[in-house]
Amino acid sequence: MSTTIAIPKICEFCGLEFTAQTTVTRFCGHKCAARSYKQRKKENKIGWAIEETNKQKVLSASDIQIEIIKQKDFLSIKEAQALIGVSERTFFRLLKSGTIPATKLGGRTIIKRSKIDKLF
């Protein structure tokens, strides 16, 4: 079944005028359609790569948390452990040996940040 529709259109890729036989035709031929598809895919990949790069540039939550910890004078065990960057077991070993001096304040153990800074 053929159609007798003849709609003058302009190709979305090359900009040349052509005669379409359907109302949904966007390109003058297969070549322009394929090139447009490739261009869209390339732009999507570039956009994705830029987006990934921007995600890496944004400070992670742990970096922001460490910046906040550096501003405090007294730290909890978890904060001091994160600041030094050691495991919980290693940190408690350092506390027990007296390498890191800690003070009990009620039921809470606090560590002076200046003492940790002096370790390094």
CSV table of C-alpha atoms in Angstrom, one decimal:
chain,number,residue,atom,x,y,z
A,1,MET,CA,0.0,0.0,0.0
A,2,SER,CA,1.6,3.2,-1.1
A,3,THR,CA,0.8,6.7,-0.1
A,4,THR,CA,0.3,9.8,-2.2
A,5,ILE,CA,1.2,12.2,0.6
A,6,ALA,CA,3.9,14.7,-0.2
A,7,ILE,CA,4.9,17.0,2.7
A,8,PRO,CA,7.7,19.5,2.2
A,9,LYS,CA,10.0,19.3,5.2
A,10,ILE,CA,13.5,20.4,6.3
A,11,CYS,CA,16.0,17.7,7.4
A,12,GLU,CA,16.9,18.1,11.1
A,13,PHE,CA,20.5,17.1,10.6
A,14,CYS,CA,21.7,18.7,7.3
A,15,GLY,CA,19.0,21.4,6.9
A,16,LEU,CA,18.2,20.6,3.3
A,17,GLU,CA,14.6,20.6,2.1
A,18,PHE,CA,13.0,17.3,1.1
A,19,THR,CA,9.6,15.7,0.4
A,20,ALA,CA,8.4,13.4,3.1
A,21,GLN,CA,5.7,10.8,2.6
A,22,THR,CA,4.7,10.6,6.3
A,23,THR,CA,4.1,13.2,8.9
A,24,VAL,CA,6.7,11.9,11.4
A,25,THR,CA,9.7,11.8,9.0
A,26,ARG,CA,12.6,13.9,10.5
A,27,PHE,CA,15.5,13.3,8.2
A,28,CYS,CA,16.0,13.4,4.4
A,29,GLY,CA,17.4,9.9,4.3
A,30,HIS,CA,19.1,7.0,6.2
A,31,LYS,CA,22.5,8.7,6.1
A,32,CYS,CA,21.3,11.8,8.0
A,33,ALA,CA,19.3,9.7,10.4
A,34,ALA,CA,22.4,7.6,11.2
A,35,ARG,CA,24.7,10.6,11.6
A,36,SER,CA,22.2,12.3,13.9
A,37,TYR,CA,21.9,9.1,16.0
A,38,LYS,CA,25.7,8.9,16.3
A,39,GLN,CA,25.9,12.6,17.3
A,40,ARG,CA,23.3,12.2,20.0
A,41,LYS,CA,25.0,9.2,21.4
A,42,LYS,CA,28.4,11.1,21.4
A,43,GLU,CA,26.8,14.1,23.2
A,44,ASN,CA,25.3,11.7,25.8
A,45,LYS,CA,28.6,10.1,26.5
A,46,ILE,CA,30.3,13.5,26.8
A,47,GLY,CA,27.6,14.7,29.1
A,48,TRP,CA,27.9,11.6,31.3
A,49,ALA,CA,31.7,12.0,31.5
A,50,ILE,CA,31.4,15.7,32.5
A,51,GLU,CA,28.8,14.7,35.2
A,52,GLU,CA,31.1,12.0,36.6
A,53,THR,CA,34.0,14.4,36.8
A,54,ASN,CA,31.8,17.0,38.6
A,55,LYS,CA,30.8,14.3,41.1
A,56,GLN,CA,34.4,13.5,41.8
A,57,LYS,CA,35.2,17.2,42.4
A,58,VAL,CA,32.5,17.6,45.1
A,59,LEU,CA,33.9,17.0,48.5
A,60,SER,CA,32.8,13.7,49.9
A,61,ALA,CA,30.9,13.6,53.2
A,62,SER,CA,33.9,12.3,55.1
A,63,ASP,CA,36.1,15.1,53.8
A,64,ILE,CA,33.6,17.7,55.1
A,65,GLN,CA,33.3,15.8,58.4
A,66,ILE,CA,37.1,15.9,58.8
A,67,GLU,CA,37.2,19.6,58.2
A,68,ILE,CA,34.6,20.1,60.9
A,69,ILE,CA,36.6,17.8,63.3
A,70,LYS,CA,39.7,19.9,62.7
A,71,GLN,CA,37.9,23.0,64.1
A,72,LYS,CA,37.0,21.3,67.4
A,73,ASP,CA,39.2,21.5,70.5
A,74,PHE,CA,38.0,18.3,72.1
A,75,LEU,CA,37.1,15.2,70.2
A,76,SER,CA,35.2,12.0,71.0
A,77,ILE,CA,36.8,8.6,70.3
A,78,LYS,CA,35.1,8.2,66.9
A,79,GLU,CA,36.1,11.7,65.8
A,80,ALA,CA,39.7,11.3,66.9
A,81,GLN,CA,39.8,7.9,65.2
A,82,ALA,CA,38.6,9.5,61.9
A,83,LEU,CA,41.1,12.3,62.2
A,84,ILE,CA,44.0,10.0,62.6
A,85,GLY,CA,42.7,7.5,60.1
A,86,VAL,CA,43.3,4.3,62.0
A,87,SER,CA,41.0,1.4,62.8
A,88,GLU,CA,39.1,1.3,66.1
A,89,ARG,CA,41.2,-1.5,67.4
A,90,THR,CA,44.4,0.4,66.7
A,91,PHE,CA,43.0,3.5,68.3
A,92,PHE,CA,42.1,1.7,71.5
A,93,ARG,CA,45.6,0.1,71.6
A,94,LEU,CA,47.1,3.6,71.4
A,95,LEU,CA,44.8,4.8,74.2
A,96,LYS,CA,45.7,1.9,76.4
A,97,SER,CA,49.5,2.3,75.8
A,98,GLY,CA,49.2,6.0,76.7
A,99,THR,CA,50.4,7.3,73.3
A,100,ILE,CA,47.2,9.2,73.0
A,101,PRO,CA,46.2,10.8,76.4
A,102,ALA,CA,42.4,10.8,77.0
A,103,THR,CA,40.3,12.1,79.8
A,104,LYS,CA,37.0,10.7,81.2
A,105,LEU,CA,34.3,13.4,81.5
A,106,GLY,CA,31.4,11.7,83.2
A,107,GLY,CA,30.7,8.6,81.1
A,108,ARG,CA,32.4,10.1,78.0
A,109,THR,CA,36.0,9.8,76.9
A,110,ILE,CA,37.4,13.0,75.3
A,111,ILE,CA,40.7,13.6,73.6
A,112,LYS,CA,42.3,17.0,73.2
A,113,ARG,CA,43.0,17.7,69.5
A,114,SER,CA,46.2,19.6,70.3
A,115,LYS,CA,47.6,16.4,71.8
A,116,ILE,CA,46.8,14.5,68.6
A,117,ASP,CA,48.5,17.3,66.6
A,118,LYS,CA,51.6,16.9,68.7
A,119,LEU,CA,51.9,13.2,67.8
A,120,PHE,CA,52.7,14.2,64.3
